[in-house]
């Protein structure tokens, strides 16, 4: 059981009675979908309360198949080499129980005050495009915007157009790695995976063209071995394409090939959260940022007083994701990339105590990526 599960399970104040397990027998999408534990709690399908009153207004859904995902991504809980049934594998730290699509639609329709957005995450599977289209069309009567986390390996530009026409208004791509070398090492030929660096970037460019500027998103994971300079440049590239950056801190998924690797030092993630915010809000660029000899950010190229105001707002350190009806982030993914004791992406506005901790983390240069990865390798 993950730490976040412990937190929610320890809470006895359930808002609704638990729904009986519906995980067996397994069936495939589109009739059945997996749902993040946090989304299931939001809809009253699982009991519990969120640590520090975090909320989520995006229902994160995941296509599910008995044959699983064809990907071999070394850090992913869904990788095909990992043992166990696909529907029982954790993903982004937490369990993803499965429910019939009909019940999901009923729950969302019954709680319009709780739901701003629904995100359908594809997996790399031959039926994923057709099934995502079917799910998106079935969601149209609901008062909720729809995002698609696309699987570039199994779709092309015409499919993206079809997804938009089916009701999706944002399309995202999980490129994840900051460099082509890391992408190939952890997602491509080095792990016998089907994914191609060029295909993923082309899909992101197509998504911007089809959905519109700032209507496409790109997931990037900090801590796969890149330098801060590498990641800042990739953030700049994504922003330059017209897409938004959704940043994650690497977290070791139990049973995955990188299960024994530790997350990156907090300072590395904090500096890149701040850099991402500053770049995407026009304060600086990756070329305007200064780096030390190890590629760590030493100066953001912004007036220190302006940086102080930005840090004190806490906004750069909150979860980055698709917006809700109030234009604020709907997909808060509570504790999805770090446990409550080591919050990486805050699902709420950090308070003064949080900001003090963030300031210390920003100033802690810590080991370089090469140093901490060597430390892990030598354990």
Coordinates of C-alpha atoms in Angstrom, one line a residue:
X1 CA 0.0 0.0 0.0
X2 CA 1.4 3.4 -0.9
X3 CA 1.8 6.2 1.6
X4 CA -1.1 8.2 0.1
X5 CA -3.3 5.2 0.3
X6 CA -2.5 4.9 4.0
X7 CA -3.5 8.5 4.4
X8 CA -6.8 8.1 2.8
X9 CA -7.5 4.7 4.3
X10 CA -6.7 6.0 7.8
X11 CA -9.5 8.5 7.5
X12 CA -12.7 7.1 8.7
X13 CA -14.9 10.1 7.8
X14 CA -16.1 8.8 4.4
X15 CA -18.6 11.0 2.7
X16 CA -20.4 8.1 1.1
X17 CA -20.5 4.4 1.8
X18 CA -18.0 2.4 -0.1
X19 CA -19.1 0.9 -3.4
X20 CA -18.6 -2.9 -3.5
X21 CA -15.5 -4.0 -5.4
X22 CA -16.3 -4.2 -9.1
X23 CA -12.8 -5.1 -10.3
X24 CA -13.7 -8.7 -11.2
X25 CA -14.2 -10.2 -13.7
X26 CA -12.1 -7.9 -15.8
X27 CA -13.4 -6.7 -19.1
X28 CA -12.1 -4.3 -21.6
X29 CA -12.6 -0.7 -22.6
X30 CA -14.7 1.0 -23.7
X31 CA -17.3 -0.9 -21.6
X32 CA -15.0 -0.6 -18.6
X33 CA -12.4 1.9 -17.5
X34 CA -10.0 2.3 -14.7
X35 CA -10.1 5.4 -12.6
X36 CA -7.5 7.0 -10.3
X37 CA -8.1 6.5 -6.6
X38 CA -8.4 10.2 -6.1
X39 CA -11.1 10.5 -8.8
X40 CA -12.9 7.5 -7.3
X41 CA -12.9 9.3 -3.9
X42 CA -14.2 12.5 -5.6
X43 CA -17.2 10.5 -7.1
X44 CA -17.8 8.7 -3.8
X45 CA -16.8 5.3 -5.3
X46 CA -14.1 5.0 -2.7
X47 CA -14.1 6.3 0.9
X48 CA -11.5 8.6 2.5
X49 CA -10.5 12.2 2.8
X50 CA -7.6 14.0 1.2
X51 CA -4.6 15.1 3.4
X52 CA -4.9 18.9 4.2
X53 CA -8.2 19.2 2.4
X54 CA -6.9 18.8 -1.1
X55 CA -9.5 18.6 -3.8
X56 CA -9.7 17.3 -7.4
X57 CA -12.2 18.3 -10.0
X58 CA -10.8 16.3 -12.9
X59 CA -11.9 12.6 -13.2
X60 CA -8.8 10.8 -14.5
X61 CA -9.8 7.7 -16.5
X62 CA -7.5 5.0 -18.0
X63 CA -8.3 2.6 -20.8
X64 CA -8.0 -1.0 -19.6
X65 CA -7.4 -4.2 -21.5
X66 CA -6.7 -7.8 -20.3
X67 CA -3.8 -7.8 -22.7
X68 CA -2.4 -4.6 -21.1
X69 CA -0.2 -1.9 -22.6
X70 CA 2.4 -2.6 -25.3
X71 CA 4.8 -0.2 -23.9
X72 CA 7.9 -1.1 -21.9
X73 CA 8.7 2.2 -20.2
X74 CA 11.1 1.5 -17.5
X75 CA 9.6 3.9 -14.9
X76 CA 5.9 3.1 -15.6
X77 CA 3.7 0.9 -13.4
X78 CA 1.8 -0.3 -16.4
X79 CA 4.9 -1.7 -18.3
X80 CA 4.1 -5.2 -19.7
X81 CA 7.1 -6.8 -18.0
X82 CA 5.7 -6.0 -14.6
X83 CA 3.9 -9.0 -13.1
X84 CA 0.2 -9.1 -12.2
X85 CA -3.1 -8.3 -13.9
X86 CA -3.2 -5.0 -15.8
X87 CA -6.2 -3.7 -13.8
X88 CA -4.3 -4.3 -10.5
X89 CA -1.2 -2.4 -11.4
X90 CA -0.5 0.9 -9.6
X91 CA 0.1 3.9 -11.8
X92 CA 1.5 7.3 -10.7
X93 CA 1.8 5.9 -7.1
X94 CA -1.8 4.9 -6.6
X95 CA -4.2 2.1 -7.4
X96 CA -6.7 2.5 -10.3
X97 CA -9.9 0.6 -9.6
X98 CA -12.1 -0.2 -12.6
X99 CA -15.8 0.5 -13.1
X100 CA -18.3 0.2 -15.9
X101 CA -18.5 3.2 -18.2
X102 CA -22.2 3.5 -17.6
X103 CA -21.7 3.8 -13.9
X104 CA -18.9 6.4 -14.3
X105 CA -21.2 8.6 -16.5
X106 CA -24.0 8.3 -14.0
X107 CA -21.7 9.3 -11.1
X108 CA -20.3 12.3 -13.0
X109 CA -23.8 13.4 -14.1
X110 CA -24.9 13.1 -10.5
X111 CA -22.2 15.3 -9.1
X112 CA -21.8 18.2 -11.5
X113 CA -20.7 20.4 -8.6
X114 CA -17.6 18.2 -8.1
X115 CA -16.5 17.7 -11.7
X116 CA -15.1 20.3 -14.1
X117 CA -13.1 18.0 -16.4
X118 CA -12.7 14.4 -17.5
X119 CA -9.3 13.1 -18.8
X120 CA -9.2 9.9 -20.8
X121 CA -5.7 8.4 -20.7
X122 CA -5.0 6.1 -23.7
X123 CA -2.5 3.2 -23.4
X124 CA -0.5 1.7 -26.3
X125 CA -3.0 -0.8 -27.7
X126 CA -4.4 -1.5 -31.1
X127 CA -8.0 -0.6 -30.1
X128 CA -7.1 2.5 -28.1
X129 CA -8.1 5.0 -30.7
X130 CA -11.5 3.6 -31.4
X131 CA -12.3 3.0 -27.8
X132 CA -11.2 6.5 -26.8
X133 CA -13.5 7.9 -29.4
X134 CA -16.4 5.9 -28.1
X135 CA -15.7 7.0 -24.5
X136 CA -15.4 10.7 -25.5
X137 CA -18.7 10.6 -27.5
X138 CA -20.5 9.1 -24.5
X139 CA -19.3 11.9 -22.3
X140 CA -20.7 14.7 -24.5
X141 CA -24.0 15.1 -22.7
X142 CA -22.2 15.9 -19.4
X143 CA -21.3 19.4 -18.3
X144 CA -17.6 18.7 -18.2
X145 CA -14.7 19.5 -20.5
X146 CA -12.7 16.5 -21.9
X147 CA -9.0 16.1 -22.2
X148 CA -7.2 13.2 -23.9
X149 CA -3.8 12.0 -22.9
X150 CA -2.8 10.6 -26.3
X151 CA -0.7 7.5 -27.2
X152 CA 1.3 8.8 -30.2
X153 CA 2.5 5.3 -31.2
X154 CA -1.0 4.2 -32.2
X155 CA -2.5 7.3 -33.7
X156 CA -1.9 9.9 -36.4
X157 CA -3.1 13.4 -37.2
X158 CA -6.4 12.3 -38.6
X159 CA -7.1 10.5 -35.3
X160 CA -6.4 13.7 -33.4
X161 CA -8.9 15.5 -35.6
X162 CA -11.4 12.7 -34.8
X163 CA -10.8 13.0 -31.1
X164 CA -11.4 16.8 -31.3
X165 CA -14.6 16.2 -33.3
X166 CA -15.7 13.6 -30.7
X167 CA -15.7 16.4 -28.0
X168 CA -12.2 16.6 -26.7
X169 CA -10.9 20.2 -26.2
X170 CA -7.4 19.5 -25.0
X171 CA -4.9 16.9 -26.2
X172 CA -1.7 16.1 -24.3
X173 CA 1.3 14.0 -24.9
X174 CA 3.5 12.4 -22.3
X175 CA 7.0 12.8 -23.8
X176 CA 8.3 12.5 -20.2
X177 CA 12.1 12.5 -20.9
X178 CA 14.0 15.7 -21.5
X179 CA 16.4 14.3 -24.0
X180 CA 16.3 11.8 -26.9
X181 CA 19.0 9.7 -25.3
X182 CA 16.9 9.3 -22.1
X183 CA 13.7 8.7 -24.1
X184 CA 15.4 5.9 -26.0
X185 CA 17.0 4.4 -22.8
X186 CA 13.8 4.2 -20.8
X187 CA 11.0 4.1 -23.4
X188 CA 12.5 3.1 -26.8
X189 CA 14.8 0.5 -28.3
X190 CA 17.0 0.1 -25.1
X191 CA 14.0 -1.4 -23.3
X192 CA 12.5 -3.1 -26.4
X193 CA 9.8 -0.5 -26.4
X194 CA 7.8 0.7 -29.5
X195 CA 8.0 4.4 -28.9
X196 CA 9.9 6.9 -31.0
X197 CA 11.2 10.3 -29.9
X198 CA 10.3 12.0 -33.2
X199 CA 6.8 10.5 -33.3
X200 CA 6.0 11.9 -29.9
X201 CA 7.2 15.4 -30.8
X202 CA 5.3 15.3 -34.1
X203 CA 2.1 14.3 -32.2
X204 CA 2.5 17.2 -29.9
X205 CA 2.9 19.6 -32.8
X206 CA -0.1 18.1 -34.5
X207 CA -2.1 18.5 -31.2
X208 CA -1.3 22.2 -31.1
X209 CA -2.4 22.6 -34.7
X210 CA -5.6 20.6 -34.2
X211 CA -6.7 21.8 -30.8
X212 CA -5.1 25.3 -30.9
X213 CA -2.4 27.2 -29.1
X214 CA -2.2 26.4 -25.3
X215 CA -4.8 23.7 -25.9
X216 CA -2.2 21.0 -26.0
X217 CA -0.1 19.8 -23.0
X218 CA 3.2 18.0 -22.6
X219 CA 4.1 15.8 -19.6
X220 CA 7.7 16.0 -18.5
X221 CA 9.3 14.0 -15.6
X222 CA 12.1 15.6 -13.6
X223 CA 14.6 13.0 -12.3
X224 CA 15.3 10.6 -15.1
X225 CA 18.9 11.6 -15.3
X226 CA 18.7 14.9 -17.1
X227 CA 20.4 18.1 -16.0
X228 CA 18.4 21.2 -15.1
X229 CA 19.7 22.8 -18.3
X230 CA 18.4 19.9 -20.3
X231 CA 14.9 20.2 -18.8
X232 CA 14.8 24.0 -19.0
X233 CA 15.6 23.8 -22.7
X234 CA 12.9 21.1 -23.2
X235 CA 10.4 23.3 -21.3
X236 CA 11.3 26.2 -23.6
X237 CA 10.8 23.9 -26.7
X238 CA 7.4 22.8 -25.6
X239 CA 6.3 26.4 -24.8
X240 CA 7.7 27.6 -28.2
X241 CA 5.6 25.0 -30.0
X242 CA 2.4 26.5 -28.4
X243 CA 1.8 23.8 -25.8
X244 CA 1.7 23.9 -22.0
X245 CA 4.1 22.0 -19.7
X246 CA 2.7 19.6 -17.1
X247 CA 5.7 18.9 -14.8
X248 CA 6.1 15.7 -12.6
X249 CA 8.7 14.6 -10.2
X250 CA 9.9 11.1 -10.8
X251 CA 8.6 8.6 -8.2
X252 CA 9.8 5.0 -8.2
X253 CA 6.9 2.7 -9.1
X254 CA 6.9 -0.6 -7.2
X255 CA 7.7 -3.5 -9.5
X256 CA 9.0 -1.3 -12.3
X257 CA 12.5 -1.4 -13.8
X258 CA 13.4 1.8 -11.9
X259 CA 11.7 0.7 -8.6
X260 CA 15.0 1.1 -6.7
X261 CA 15.8 4.5 -7.9
X262 CA 15.2 7.5 -5.6
X263 CA 13.4 10.7 -6.6
X264 CA 15.6 13.6 -7.6
X265 CA 16.7 16.0 -4.8
X266 CA 13.9 18.4 -3.9
X267 CA 16.0 21.4 -4.9
X268 CA 16.2 20.2 -8.5
X269 CA 12.5 19.8 -8.8
X270 CA 11.8 23.2 -7.1
X271 CA 14.2 25.1 -9.4
X272 CA 12.6 23.5 -12.5
X273 CA 9.1 24.2 -11.3
X274 CA 10.1 27.9 -10.9
X275 CA 11.9 27.9 -14.2
X276 CA 8.8 26.4 -15.9
X277 CA 6.6 29.1 -14.5
X278 CA 9.0 31.9 -15.4
X279 CA 9.4 30.7 -18.9
X280 CA 5.7 30.1 -19.6
X281 CA 4.8 33.5 -18.2
X282 CA 7.3 35.4 -20.2
X283 CA 9.7 36.4 -17.4
X284 CA 12.7 34.6 -18.9
X285 CA 13.8 31.9 -21.3
X286 CA 16.1 28.8 -21.1
X287 CA 18.8 30.9 -22.7
X288 CA 18.3 33.7 -20.2
X289 CA 18.9 31.4 -17.3
X290 CA 22.4 30.8 -16.0
X291 CA 23.7 27.4 -15.1
X292 CA 26.7 26.1 -13.1
X293 CA 29.3 23.7 -14.6
X294 CA 27.0 20.7 -13.7
X295 CA 24.0 22.2 -15.5
X296 CA 22.2 23.3 -12.3
X297 CA 20.3 26.6 -12.4
X298 CA 22.3 29.3 -10.7
X299 CA 20.3 32.4 -11.8
X300 CA 16.9 32.7 -13.4
X301 CA 17.8 35.9 -15.3
X302 CA 14.9 37.7 -13.6
X303 CA 15.0 40.7 -11.2
X304 CA 15.3 39.1 -7.7
X305 CA 12.4 41.1 -6.4
X306 CA 10.2 39.8 -9.1
X307 CA 11.4 36.2 -8.3
X308 CA 10.6 36.8 -4.7
X309 CA 7.0 37.8 -5.4
X310 CA 6.6 34.8 -7.7
X311 CA 7.9 32.4 -5.0
X312 CA 5.8 33.9 -2.3
X313 CA 2.6 33.3 -4.4
X314 CA 3.3 29.6 -4.2
X315 CA 1.7 29.1 -7.6
X316 CA 4.8 27.7 -9.4
X317 CA 5.0 24.8 -6.9
X318 CA 1.4 23.7 -7.4
X319 CA 0.4 20.8 -9.7
X320 CA 0.5 21.8 -13.3
X321 CA -2.3 20.4 -15.5
X322 CA -5.5 21.1 -17.5
X323 CA -7.8 23.8 -16.1
X324 CA -11.2 23.7 -14.7
X325 CA -14.2 26.1 -15.2
X326 CA -12.5 28.7 -13.0
X327 CA -9.3 28.6 -15.2
X328 CA -7.3 27.2 -12.3
X329 CA -5.8 23.7 -12.4
X330 CA -8.5 21.0 -12.3
X331 CA -6.2 18.1 -12.6
X332 CA -4.5 18.5 -9.2
X333 CA -3.5 14.8 -8.9
X334 CA -3.2 14.9 -5.1
X335 CA 0.1 13.4 -4.0
X336 CA 0.6 11.7 -7.3
X337 CA 4.4 12.3 -7.5
X338 CA 5.3 12.4 -3.8
X339 CA 3.8 11.3 -0.5
X340 CA 2.3 13.8 1.9
X341 CA 5.5 13.9 3.8
X342 CA 7.5 14.9 0.8
X343 CA 5.1 16.9 -1.4
X344 CA 6.6 17.6 -4.8
X345 CA 3.5 19.1 -6.6
X346 CA 1.2 20.9 -4.2
X347 CA -2.5 20.2 -4.9
X348 CA -3.4 23.4 -3.0
X349 CA -1.9 26.8 -2.5
X350 CA 1.2 26.4 -0.3
X351 CA 0.9 28.2 3.1
X352 CA 3.6 30.4 4.7
X353 CA 5.2 27.3 6.3
X354 CA 5.3 25.5 3.0
X355 CA 6.9 28.6 1.3
X356 CA 9.6 28.7 3.9
X357 CA 10.4 25.0 3.2
X358 CA 10.3 25.6 -0.5
X359 CA 12.8 28.5 -0.1
X360 CA 15.2 26.2 1.7
X361 CA 14.8 23.5 -1.0
X362 CA 15.4 26.1 -3.8
X363 CA 18.7 27.1 -2.2
X364 CA 19.9 23.6 -1.6
X365 CA 22.0 22.8 -4.7
X366 CA 22.5 19.2 -3.5
X367 CA 24.2 16.6 -5.7
X368 CA 24.2 16.8 -9.5
X369 CA 22.1 14.2 -11.4
X370 CA 25.2 12.3 -12.2
X371 CA 26.3 12.3 -8.5
X372 CA 23.0 11.2 -7.0
X373 CA 22.4 8.5 -9.7
X374 CA 25.9 7.1 -9.0
X375 CA 25.1 7.1 -5.3
X376 CA 22.0 5.1 -6.1
X377 CA 23.9 2.7 -8.3
X378 CA 26.5 2.1 -5.6
X379 CA 24.0 1.2 -2.9

